[in-house]
C-alpha cells in the first residue's frame, strides 16, 4: 500500500465546489505515479528507458464527493501483476477515514519504441508490493452499450493536451467527457475504457447516448474508431 495526503484546492473544484471526475482521476493517477517515483522507478527513469505505464480501465465508485478545502488521503493497493499487466485498487478518504472514492484499475507496461506491451521488470513489481485483491464488487471492466450515439462536437488535439509520453493525457479525455455530462445525472459510478492513444493534431469526435439508465460518452477519431469510452450510471 502507498498513500499520499493532500487537500482539495479551489483550482480543482467546479462551480458547486465539489471535486469533479477529472480531479478524482488526477488524484488517483498522481498517487500511482508517486508510488513508482518513491520506489526508484521514476517518470524520468521510464522516459529515459522508453517505457511507460498506461491505465486501460477504470471502475470508479463515488460514495461522497470531496469538496473545496477538505483534507484527503489517497491510497493505492497493487494486488495483481502478470507479464505486462498490473491491477491497482484505490481509495480516497478524509483524514478520519470517511470514504469518498473507491476505484479499481488495470494498467499495461509499454515499450514506447515498439508501441507494444512488454513484461514489467520483476524488481519493479517487487518494489511496488502485491497485496490481497479488493473485496468490493465493481462488476465487469467492459462497457456494454447497445444504444445509439450522436456526435456533439469536434475537438483538435493541441500541445496543451500532450503528456511526457507524447500522447494525449488521460485526464484530458475525462475533462472533455465531463463537458458532455454536465446537466445530466447525478452519477455515482463510472466505467472507463481507454482504447487508443491520440496525438497532437488528431481530430476527436465527442459522442454521447443514453439508454436504459446508461449514459455513454465516446471519444473517437474521424473514422469513428474509439480512443476512450465512458459509462456513467446512478447506482441505487
Coordinates of C-alpha atoms in Angstrom, one line a residue:
X1 CA 0.0 0.0 0.0
X2 CA 1.1 3.5 -0.7
X3 CA -0.6 6.7 0.4
X4 CA -0.4 10.5 -0.1
X5 CA -2.1 13.1 2.0
X6 CA -3.3 16.3 0.2
X7 CA -6.1 18.8 0.2
X8 CA -8.8 19.7 -2.3
X9 CA -7.8 23.1 -3.7
X10 CA -10.0 25.8 -5.2
X11 CA -8.5 25.3 -8.7
X12 CA -9.6 21.6 -8.6
X13 CA -13.3 22.1 -8.0
X14 CA -16.3 23.0 -10.2
X15 CA -18.9 25.7 -9.7
X16 CA -20.6 23.6 -7.0
X17 CA -17.2 23.5 -5.1
X18 CA -17.2 19.7 -5.4
X19 CA -14.3 17.7 -6.9
X20 CA -15.2 16.6 -10.4
X21 CA -14.4 13.3 -12.0
X22 CA -11.3 14.9 -13.7
X23 CA -9.9 15.9 -10.3
X24 CA -10.7 12.4 -8.8
X25 CA -8.8 10.7 -11.6
X26 CA -5.9 13.2 -11.3
X27 CA -5.6 12.3 -7.6
X28 CA -5.6 8.5 -8.4
X29 CA -3.0 8.8 -11.2
X30 CA -0.8 11.0 -9.1
X31 CA -0.9 8.5 -6.3
X32 CA 0.2 5.7 -8.6
X33 CA 2.9 7.8 -10.2
X34 CA 4.3 8.9 -6.8
X35 CA 4.3 5.3 -5.7
X36 CA 6.5 4.4 -8.7
X37 CA 8.6 7.6 -8.1
X38 CA 9.3 6.7 -4.5
X39 CA 10.3 3.1 -5.3
X40 CA 13.0 4.4 -7.7
X41 CA 11.2 3.8 -10.9
X42 CA 10.7 7.5 -11.6
X43 CA 9.0 9.1 -14.5
X44 CA 12.4 10.3 -15.6
X45 CA 13.7 6.6 -15.5
X46 CA 10.7 5.5 -17.6
X47 CA 11.2 8.2 -20.2
X48 CA 14.9 7.5 -20.4
X49 CA 14.3 3.8 -20.9
X50 CA 11.4 4.3 -23.4
X51 CA 8.9 2.7 -21.1
X52 CA 5.6 3.7 -19.6
X53 CA 2.6 2.5 -17.5
X54 CA -0.7 3.2 -19.1
X55 CA -4.1 2.7 -17.5
X56 CA -6.5 0.9 -19.7
X57 CA -9.6 0.6 -17.5
X58 CA -11.2 2.3 -14.5
X59 CA -14.2 1.4 -12.4
X60 CA -14.8 4.4 -10.0
X61 CA -17.5 4.5 -7.3
X62 CA -18.3 7.8 -5.6
X63 CA -19.6 7.4 -2.0
X64 CA -19.3 11.1 -1.3
X65 CA -17.7 13.9 -3.4
X66 CA -14.9 15.7 -1.7
X67 CA -15.4 19.5 -1.5
X68 CA -13.2 22.5 -1.6
X69 CA -10.8 22.7 1.4
X70 CA -11.2 19.1 2.6
X71 CA -8.1 17.1 3.6
X72 CA -7.9 13.8 1.8
X73 CA -5.8 10.6 1.9
X74 CA -5.3 8.9 -1.4
X75 CA -4.2 5.2 -1.2
X76 CA -3.2 2.7 -3.9
X77 CA -3.1 -1.1 -3.4
X78 CA -1.3 -3.1 -6.1
X79 CA -2.8 -6.5 -6.0
X80 CA -2.0 -8.4 -9.1
X81 CA 0.7 -8.4 -11.7
X82 CA 1.4 -10.8 -14.6
X83 CA 3.5 -10.1 -17.7
X84 CA 2.7 -6.6 -18.9
X85 CA -0.5 -6.2 -16.9
X86 CA -1.0 -4.9 -13.3
X87 CA -4.0 -4.2 -11.3
X88 CA -4.4 -1.5 -8.6
X89 CA -7.2 -0.7 -6.1
X90 CA -7.6 2.9 -4.8
X91 CA -9.3 4.7 -2.0
X92 CA -9.8 8.3 -1.2
X93 CA -10.9 9.2 2.3
X94 CA -10.9 12.1 4.6
X95 CA -8.3 12.1 7.4
X96 CA -10.9 10.5 9.7
X97 CA -11.2 7.6 7.2
X98 CA -14.7 8.6 6.0
X99 CA -14.8 7.0 2.5
X100 CA -15.1 9.3 -0.5
X101 CA -14.0 7.3 -3.5
X102 CA -13.1 3.6 -4.3
X103 CA -11.7 2.6 -7.6
X104 CA -10.4 -0.4 -9.5
X105 CA -7.9 -0.2 -12.4
X106 CA -5.9 -2.2 -14.9
X107 CA -2.5 -1.0 -16.2
X108 CA -0.3 -2.1 -19.1
X109 CA 3.5 -1.7 -19.2
X110 CA 4.6 -0.5 -22.6
X111 CA 7.7 -0.4 -24.8
X112 CA 7.4 3.0 -26.3
X113 CA 9.8 2.3 -29.2
X114 CA 7.6 -0.6 -30.4
X115 CA 4.3 0.8 -29.1
X116 CA 3.7 -2.7 -27.7
X117 CA 3.2 -4.2 -24.2
X118 CA 6.3 -5.7 -22.6
X119 CA 6.9 -7.6 -19.4
X120 CA 7.4 -5.4 -16.4
X121 CA 10.8 -6.0 -14.6
X122 CA 10.5 -8.3 -11.7
X123 CA 12.4 -6.0 -9.4
X124 CA 9.9 -3.2 -10.2
X125 CA 6.9 -5.4 -9.3
X126 CA 8.5 -6.4 -6.1
X127 CA 9.3 -2.8 -5.2
X128 CA 5.6 -2.0 -5.6
X129 CA 4.4 -4.8 -3.4
X130 CA 1.5 -7.1 -4.1
X131 CA -1.4 -7.3 -1.6
X132 CA -4.8 -9.0 -1.4
X133 CA -7.4 -8.2 -4.1
X134 CA -10.3 -5.9 -3.1
X135 CA -13.4 -7.5 -1.7
X136 CA -15.6 -4.7 -3.2
X137 CA -17.5 -5.8 -6.3
X138 CA -17.0 -3.4 -9.2
X139 CA -18.6 -5.7 -11.8
X140 CA -17.0 -6.3 -15.2
X141 CA -14.4 -4.0 -16.8
X142 CA -16.0 -3.8 -20.2
X143 CA -18.7 -1.4 -21.2
X144 CA -21.8 -2.9 -22.8
X145 CA -24.0 -0.3 -24.5
X146 CA -26.3 -1.1 -27.5
X147 CA -27.9 2.3 -27.8
X148 CA -27.3 5.0 -30.4
X149 CA -24.9 7.9 -30.0
X150 CA -24.7 11.3 -31.7
X151 CA -21.8 13.5 -32.4
X152 CA -22.0 16.6 -30.1
X153 CA -18.8 18.4 -31.2
X154 CA -15.3 18.1 -32.7
X155 CA -12.0 18.9 -30.9
X156 CA -8.5 19.1 -32.2
X157 CA -5.7 17.8 -30.0
X158 CA -3.3 20.6 -29.3
X159 CA 0.1 20.8 -27.4
X160 CA -1.5 21.5 -24.1
X161 CA -3.2 18.1 -24.1
X162 CA 0.1 16.1 -24.6
X163 CA 1.9 14.4 -21.8
X164 CA 5.5 13.2 -21.4
X165 CA 4.8 10.0 -23.4
X166 CA 3.9 12.1 -26.5
X167 CA 0.2 11.2 -26.3
X168 CA -3.0 12.9 -25.2
X169 CA -3.1 12.9 -21.4
X170 CA -5.7 10.6 -19.9
X171 CA -7.2 13.3 -17.8
X172 CA -7.8 15.4 -20.9
X173 CA -10.2 12.8 -22.2
X174 CA -12.1 12.8 -18.9
X175 CA -12.3 16.6 -19.0
X176 CA -13.9 16.5 -22.5
X177 CA -16.2 13.7 -21.5
X178 CA -17.4 15.7 -18.4
X179 CA -18.4 18.6 -20.6
X180 CA -20.9 16.3 -22.3
X181 CA -22.2 15.0 -18.9
X182 CA -23.0 18.5 -17.5
X183 CA -26.7 18.8 -16.6
X184 CA -27.2 15.1 -16.6
X185 CA -27.0 12.6 -13.7
X186 CA -26.4 12.6 -10.9
X187 CA -23.9 9.7 -11.3
X188 CA -22.0 7.8 -8.7
X189 CA -20.4 5.0 -10.7
X190 CA -18.2 5.3 -13.8
X191 CA -16.7 2.7 -16.0
X192 CA -13.9 3.9 -18.3
X193 CA -12.0 2.2 -21.2
X194 CA -9.0 3.7 -22.9
X195 CA -8.8 2.1 -26.4
X196 CA -6.1 4.0 -28.3
X197 CA -3.8 7.0 -28.0
X198 CA -4.5 10.4 -29.6
X199 CA -1.6 12.6 -30.8
X200 CA -1.2 16.3 -31.4
X201 CA -3.2 17.3 -34.5
X202 CA -5.7 14.5 -34.3
X203 CA -9.3 15.4 -34.6
X204 CA -11.7 14.0 -32.0
X205 CA -15.4 13.4 -32.3
X206 CA -17.2 13.7 -29.0
X207 CA -20.3 11.5 -28.9
X208 CA -23.0 10.7 -26.4
X209 CA -26.0 8.5 -26.0
X210 CA -28.5 7.3 -23.3
X211 CA -30.3 4.0 -23.0
X212 CA -31.9 2.2 -20.1
X213 CA -30.3 4.3 -17.4
X214 CA -26.8 4.1 -19.1
X215 CA -25.2 7.3 -20.3
X216 CA -22.3 6.7 -22.7
X217 CA -19.7 9.2 -23.8
X218 CA -17.4 8.1 -26.5
X219 CA -14.4 10.0 -28.0
X220 CA -13.3 8.7 -31.4
X221 CA -11.3 9.6 -34.4
X222 CA -12.9 10.8 -37.6
X223 CA -13.4 7.2 -38.7
X224 CA -15.4 6.6 -35.5
X225 CA -12.7 4.3 -34.0
X226 CA -12.7 4.9 -30.2
X227 CA -10.0 6.5 -28.2
X228 CA -12.0 6.4 -25.0
X229 CA -15.4 5.2 -23.8
X230 CA -17.0 6.3 -20.5
X231 CA -20.2 4.8 -19.0
X232 CA -21.9 6.9 -16.2
X233 CA -24.7 5.4 -14.1
X234 CA -26.6 6.0 -10.9
X235 CA -26.3 3.1 -8.5
X236 CA -29.1 2.6 -6.0

